[in-house]
Tab-separated table of C-alpha atoms and ligand atoms in Angstrom:
chain	number	residue	atom	x	y	z
A	899	MET	CA	-0.214	-0.233	-0.367
A	900	ALA	CA	0.818	3.270	-0.835
A	901	THR	CA	2.904	5.385	1.585
A	902	ASN	CA	1.031	8.992	2.453
A	903	GLY	CA	4.144	10.384	1.039
A	904	GLU	CA	4.073	8.431	-1.772
A	905	ALA	CA	0.659	9.109	-2.334
A	906	GLU	CA	0.863	13.026	-2.136
A	907	GLN	CA	3.830	12.423	-5.010
A	908	THR	CA	2.004	10.218	-7.016
A	909	LEU	CA	-1.444	12.787	-7.118
A	910	ARG	CA	1.179	16.291	-7.409
A	911	HIS	CA	3.074	14.178	-10.441
A	912	GLN	CA	-0.319	13.672	-12.078
A	913	GLU	CA	-1.389	17.224	-11.988
A	914	VAL	CA	-1.033	18.809	-15.251
A	915	GLY	CA	1.804	21.875	-14.937
A	916	HIS	CA	4.222	19.616	-13.285
A	917	LYS	CA	7.445	19.385	-15.039
A	918	SER	CA	9.346	16.434	-15.198
A	919	LEU	CA	7.353	14.156	-18.030
A	920	LEU	CA	8.493	10.673	-15.921
A	921	GLN	CA	6.760	7.940	-14.261
A	922	SER	CA	7.846	9.201	-10.906
A	923	ASP	CA	9.886	12.022	-9.540
A	924	ALA	CA	12.650	10.130	-8.333
A	925	LEU	CA	12.962	8.413	-11.274
A	926	TYR	CA	13.804	11.672	-13.034
A	927	GLN	CA	16.325	13.017	-9.608
A	928	TYR	CA	18.082	9.217	-10.292
A	929	ILE	CA	18.792	10.838	-13.497
A	930	LEU	CA	20.683	13.900	-12.527
A	931	GLU	CA	22.202	12.427	-9.626
A	932	THR	CA	23.822	9.508	-11.669
A	933	SER	CA	24.736	11.150	-14.879
A	934	VAL	CA	24.028	14.526	-15.272
A	935	TYR	CA	24.805	16.971	-12.026
A	936	PRO	CA	28.151	14.559	-12.058
A	937	ARG	CA	29.183	15.427	-15.287
A	938	GLU	CA	27.814	19.375	-15.484
A	939	PRO	CA	30.588	21.982	-16.774
A	940	GLU	CA	31.441	23.572	-14.060
A	941	ALA	CA	29.852	26.620	-15.737
A	942	MET	CA	26.393	25.572	-16.248
A	943	LYS	CA	26.247	24.390	-12.764
A	944	LYS	CA	26.967	28.208	-11.413
A	945	LEU	CA	24.504	29.629	-14.379
A	946	ARG	CA	21.952	26.371	-13.231
A	947	GLU	CA	22.832	27.667	-9.217
A	948	VAL	CA	22.313	31.778	-10.480
A	949	THR	CA	18.937	31.287	-12.489
A	950	ALA	CA	17.238	28.724	-9.816
A	951	LYS	CA	16.764	32.458	-7.832
A	952	HIS	CA	15.289	33.905	-10.289
A	953	PRO	CA	11.282	34.653	-10.250
A	954	TRP	CA	11.277	33.503	-13.452
A	955	ASN	CA	13.383	30.192	-13.148
A	956	ILE	CA	10.460	27.922	-14.314
A	957	MET	CA	11.789	28.921	-17.800
A	958	THR	CA	15.178	27.929	-17.991
A	959	THR	CA	16.400	24.631	-19.740
A	960	SER	CA	16.428	21.957	-17.559
A	961	ALA	CA	19.821	20.039	-16.764
A	962	ASP	CA	19.600	16.403	-18.310
A	963	GLU	CA	18.198	18.538	-21.315
A	964	GLY	CA	21.177	20.795	-21.330
A	965	GLN	CA	23.258	17.884	-21.233
A	966	PHE	CA	21.277	15.989	-24.409
A	967	LEU	CA	21.364	19.207	-25.894
A	968	ASN	CA	25.233	19.600	-25.571
A	969	MET	CA	25.809	15.669	-26.742
A	970	LEU	CA	23.417	16.539	-30.005
A	971	LEU	CA	25.443	19.310	-31.005
A	972	LYS	CA	28.170	17.400	-30.874
A	973	LEU	CA	27.529	14.529	-32.519
A	974	ILE	CA	25.714	16.219	-35.599
A	975	ASN	CA	28.883	18.500	-35.872
A	976	ALA	CA	27.062	21.822	-35.568
A	977	LYS	CA	29.208	25.066	-36.545
A	978	ASN	CA	26.355	27.356	-37.577
A	979	THR	CA	23.139	27.381	-35.241
A	980	MET	CA	20.518	29.612	-33.566
A	981	GLU	CA	18.878	29.784	-30.806
A	982	ILE	CA	15.200	31.315	-30.195
A	983	GLY	CA	14.624	32.480	-26.711
A	984	VAL	CA	17.063	32.829	-24.576
A	985	TYR	CA	16.404	33.769	-20.958
A	986	THR	CA	19.510	33.313	-18.557
A	987	GLY	CA	21.132	31.223	-21.491
A	988	TYR	CA	21.311	27.645	-19.789
A	989	SER	CA	20.409	26.126	-23.444
A	990	LEU	CA	23.145	28.974	-25.112
A	991	LEU	CA	25.681	27.882	-22.953
A	992	ALA	CA	24.847	23.889	-23.480
A	993	THR	CA	25.547	25.407	-26.937
A	994	ALA	CA	28.172	27.554	-26.253
A	995	LEU	CA	30.334	24.758	-25.364
A	996	ALA	CA	29.802	22.581	-27.929
A	997	LEU	CA	30.514	24.193	-30.432
A	998	PRO	CA	33.820	24.621	-31.871
A	999	ASP	CA	35.767	27.647	-31.338
A	1000	ASP	CA	34.747	29.144	-34.745
A	1001	GLY	CA	31.035	28.713	-34.191
A	1002	LYS	CA	28.573	30.742	-34.049
A	1003	ILE	CA	24.955	30.969	-32.507
A	1004	LEU	CA	22.762	33.533	-33.600
A	1005	ALA	CA	20.877	34.090	-30.017
A	1006	MET	CA	17.306	36.183	-29.830
A	1007	ASP	CA	15.476	37.132	-27.275
A	1008	ILE	CA	12.883	40.151	-26.198
A	1009	ASN	CA	14.778	40.328	-23.193
A	1010	ARG	CA	18.223	41.470	-22.584
A	1011	GLU	CA	18.250	42.172	-18.999
A	1012	ASN	CA	17.880	37.849	-18.117
A	1013	PHE	CA	20.817	36.918	-20.737
A	1014	GLU	CA	22.412	39.690	-19.094
A	1015	ILE	CA	22.525	37.967	-15.082
A	1016	GLY	CA	23.913	34.350	-17.529
A	1017	LEU	CA	26.538	36.693	-19.949
A	1018	PRO	CA	29.501	37.039	-16.975
A	1019	ILE	CA	29.416	33.271	-16.563
A	1020	ILE	CA	29.593	32.921	-20.886
A	1021	GLU	CA	32.537	34.883	-20.609
A	1022	GLU	CA	33.687	33.177	-17.448
A	1023	ALA	CA	33.848	30.285	-19.955
A	1024	GLY	CA	35.599	31.138	-22.819
A	1025	VAL	CA	32.950	30.821	-25.329
A	1026	ALA	CA	30.806	34.883	-25.667
A	1027	HIS	CA	32.449	35.041	-28.432
A	1028	LYS	CA	30.474	32.661	-30.525
A	1029	ILE	CA	27.234	34.973	-28.968
A	1030	ASP	CA	25.607	37.239	-31.105
A	1031	PHE	CA	22.298	38.114	-29.023
A	1032	ARG	CA	19.848	40.074	-31.050
A	1033	GLU	CA	17.378	41.848	-28.578
A	1034	GLY	CA	13.587	41.833	-29.792
A	1035	PRO	CA	10.919	39.979	-31.526
A	1036	ALA	CA	12.599	37.423	-33.599
A	1037	LEU	CA	9.886	37.087	-36.501
A	1038	PRO	CA	11.470	40.576	-37.864
A	1039	VAL	CA	14.750	39.222	-37.716
A	1040	LEU	CA	14.091	35.839	-39.579
A	1041	ASP	CA	11.982	37.884	-42.109
A	1042	GLN	CA	15.310	40.090	-42.964
A	1043	MET	CA	17.467	37.230	-43.136
A	1044	ILE	CA	15.105	35.783	-45.433
A	1045	GLU	CA	14.846	39.004	-47.551
A	1046	ASP	CA	18.744	39.470	-47.672
A	1047	GLY	CA	18.690	35.810	-49.680
A	1048	LYS	CA	22.471	34.984	-48.132
A	1049	HIS	CA	21.263	32.486	-45.100
A	1050	HIS	CA	19.177	30.422	-47.149
A	1051	GLY	CA	20.046	26.692	-45.542
A	1052	SER	CA	23.092	27.917	-43.944
A	1053	PHE	CA	22.259	26.447	-40.022
A	1054	ASP	CA	23.232	23.491	-38.876
A	1055	PHE	CA	20.842	23.517	-35.620
A	1056	ILE	CA	18.120	25.881	-34.400
A	1057	PHE	CA	16.938	25.626	-31.136
A	1058	VAL	CA	13.191	27.398	-30.499
A	1059	ASP	CA	12.192	27.963	-26.878
A	1060	ALA	CA	10.271	31.251	-26.909
A	1061	ASP	CA	6.654	32.445	-27.422
A	1062	LYS	CA	4.903	29.128	-28.465
A	1063	ASP	CA	2.064	30.952	-30.099
A	1064	ASN	CA	4.471	31.744	-32.661
A	1065	TYR	CA	5.769	28.461	-33.660
A	1066	ILE	CA	4.305	27.309	-36.992
A	1067	ASN	CA	5.101	31.088	-38.145
A	1068	TYR	CA	8.520	29.942	-36.831
A	1069	HIS	CA	8.799	27.000	-38.544
A	1070	LYS	CA	7.767	28.700	-41.615
A	1071	ARG	CA	11.151	30.578	-42.208
A	1072	LEU	CA	13.419	28.330	-40.381
A	1073	ILE	CA	12.509	25.520	-42.892
A	1074	ASP	CA	14.143	27.568	-45.447
A	1075	LEU	CA	16.883	28.672	-43.292
A	1076	VAL	CA	17.835	25.688	-41.630
A	1077	LYS	CA	20.256	23.267	-44.098
A	1078	VAL	CA	19.468	20.460	-45.888
A	1079	GLY	CA	20.695	17.815	-43.175
A	1080	GLY	CA	20.653	20.208	-40.415
A	1081	LEU	CA	18.115	19.851	-37.528
A	1082	ILE	CA	15.758	22.452	-35.766
A	1083	GLY	CA	14.436	21.089	-32.109
A	1084	TYR	CA	11.226	23.007	-31.158
A	1085	ASP	CA	10.891	22.368	-26.985
A	1086	ASN	CA	8.169	22.117	-24.727
A	1087	THR	CA	6.096	19.576	-27.205
A	1088	LEU	CA	4.837	17.857	-24.450
A	1089	TRP	CA	3.415	21.282	-22.762
A	1090	ASN	CA	3.790	20.253	-18.801
A	1091	GLY	CA	1.667	16.912	-20.267
A	1092	SER	CA	-1.193	19.029	-20.676
A	1093	VAL	CA	-1.405	17.993	-24.639
A	1094	VAL	CA	-3.354	14.704	-23.248
A	1095	ALA	CA	-5.736	16.458	-20.768
A	1096	PRO	CA	-8.677	16.609	-21.135
A	1097	PRO	CA	-10.273	19.991	-21.288
A	1098	ASP	CA	-11.408	20.038	-18.103
A	1099	ALA	CA	-8.400	18.828	-16.173
A	1100	PRO	CA	-7.205	21.686	-13.996
A	1101	MET	CA	-4.388	23.623	-15.737
A	1102	ARG	CA	-2.646	26.954	-14.928
A	1103	LYS	CA	-3.531	29.881	-17.043
A	1104	TYR	CA	-0.718	30.271	-19.258
A	1105	VAL	CA	-0.466	26.415	-19.643
A	1106	ARG	CA	-4.286	26.822	-21.009
A	1107	TYR	CA	-3.749	29.311	-23.481
A	1108	TYR	CA	-0.725	27.848	-25.357
A	1109	ARG	CA	-2.053	24.686	-25.294
A	1110	ASP	CA	-3.685	25.144	-28.558
A	1111	PHE	CA	-1.043	26.302	-30.232
A	1112	VAL	CA	1.557	23.430	-28.772
A	1113	LEU	CA	-1.355	20.808	-30.257
A	1114	GLU	CA	-1.381	22.609	-33.751
A	1115	LEU	CA	2.086	23.012	-33.972
A	1116	ASN	CA	2.442	18.861	-33.422
A	1117	LYS	CA	-0.302	18.200	-36.230
A	1118	ALA	CA	1.760	20.459	-38.387
A	1119	LEU	CA	4.713	18.880	-37.878
A	1120	ALA	CA	4.064	15.552	-38.569
A	1121	ALA	CA	2.358	16.366	-41.758
A	1122	ASP	CA	4.674	18.316	-43.396
A	1123	PRO	CA	6.651	16.219	-45.725
A	1124	ARG	CA	10.059	18.627	-45.321
A	1125	ILE	CA	11.211	17.046	-42.191
A	1126	GLU	CA	11.999	13.946	-40.749
A	1127	ILE	CA	10.500	14.096	-36.618
A	1128	CYS	CA	11.262	12.520	-33.728
A	1129	MET	CA	9.387	13.626	-30.662
A	1130	LEU	CA	11.377	12.804	-26.906
A	1131	PRO	CA	10.388	13.278	-23.666
A	1132	VAL	CA	12.767	14.561	-22.547
A	1133	GLY	CA	12.530	17.931	-20.331
A	1134	ASP	CA	9.224	19.302	-21.346
A	1135	GLY	CA	9.063	17.157	-24.437
A	1136	ILE	CA	11.768	18.596	-27.986
A	1137	THR	CA	11.116	17.776	-31.214
A	1138	LEU	CA	13.346	17.211	-33.488
A	1139	CYS	CA	12.772	17.844	-37.102
A	1140	ARG	CA	15.479	16.780	-39.546
A	1141	ARG	CA	15.258	19.005	-42.942
A	1142	VAL	CA	15.102	16.563	-45.937
A	1143	CYS	CA	14.603	18.786	-49.439
B	1490	SAM	N1	16.080	28.594	-23.771
B	1490	SAM	C1	15.923	28.828	-22.676
B	1490	SAM	C2	16.977	28.684	-21.296
B	1490	SAM	O1	17.998	27.437	-21.847
B	1490	SAM	O2	16.952	29.127	-19.987
B	1490	SAM	C3	15.101	29.496	-22.076
B	1490	SAM	C4	13.848	30.459	-23.001
B	1490	SAM	S1	12.299	30.959	-22.038
B	1490	SAM	C5	11.236	29.353	-21.811
B	1490	SAM	C6	11.192	31.856	-23.404
B	1490	SAM	C7	12.279	33.170	-23.846
B	1490	SAM	O3	11.104	33.825	-24.817
B	1490	SAM	C8	11.868	34.237	-22.826
B	1490	SAM	O4	13.380	34.368	-22.277
B	1490	SAM	C9	11.308	35.094	-23.389
B	1490	SAM	O5	11.678	36.674	-22.751
B	1490	SAM	C10	11.564	34.764	-25.224
B	1490	SAM	N2	10.425	35.510	-25.771
B	1490	SAM	C11	9.443	35.691	-26.036
B	1490	SAM	N3	8.920	35.928	-26.690
B	1490	SAM	C12	9.347	35.959	-28.160
B	1490	SAM	C13	10.265	36.669	-29.098
B	1490	SAM	N4	8.387	37.054	-29.869
B	1490	SAM	N5	11.438	36.831	-29.914
B	1490	SAM	C14	12.246	36.179	-28.723
B	1490	SAM	N6	12.644	35.941	-27.439
B	1490	SAM	C15	10.986	35.550	-27.327
B	1491	CA	CA1	12.091	24.688	-22.700
């Protein structure tokens, strides 16, 4: 029979809005403590701890997802990358550490202040020179790049972790900017597990608001013949899209 503590944990785990999508919190903790925290680069640990004190810390990329991104970028030998949605820079640092010394990340966020929380740590890690940070909404920058005509098919990897109601709009442009054979990663595609919740399930307001956009995106990606896809239950769900034509 489950103890009170276990029952409480199970309930908390099932509530829509809980971050981990794994079977239990204990299992997730096991992953972190066995293979993520012991191998986390010092700079990422420092940034994670600084971010944990910030009021919007729920937005940060989790340490296991940071580790995953870092390895993925090395596996595909990524050099020219883009990130939409930086916050304090945890996924940005995971990326910057994975790229070669002449690698590049075009990083966009409407909020520079939060990026500046992480910047001293990124500088100390010796990887700030790879980052071109642009403050402001990402869409006009993408439109400008497409109009320029110089960036078509030029990105090895693009990580999208910003306003979920614009993911479809990003996809329309990014499919042109990513290389054939390159990857786009759309983050939070399982949206706190809410993608399978009944409409009357208790949900935080922002979870409910963005849910339909995430559902639409997932359908659109699954039906897009220009990409191969793989939806991974890492973090809050990340859908990898490999451009095939
Ligand atoms: N990848 C980040 C990390 O590892 O910590 C987390 C990003 S956070 C979930 C989402 C970010 O998207 C916020 O910092 C927010 O300011 C940014 N954002 C929201 N709308 C945006 C837009 N239209 N263009 C660019 N960034 C945007
Ligand atoms: Ca995210």
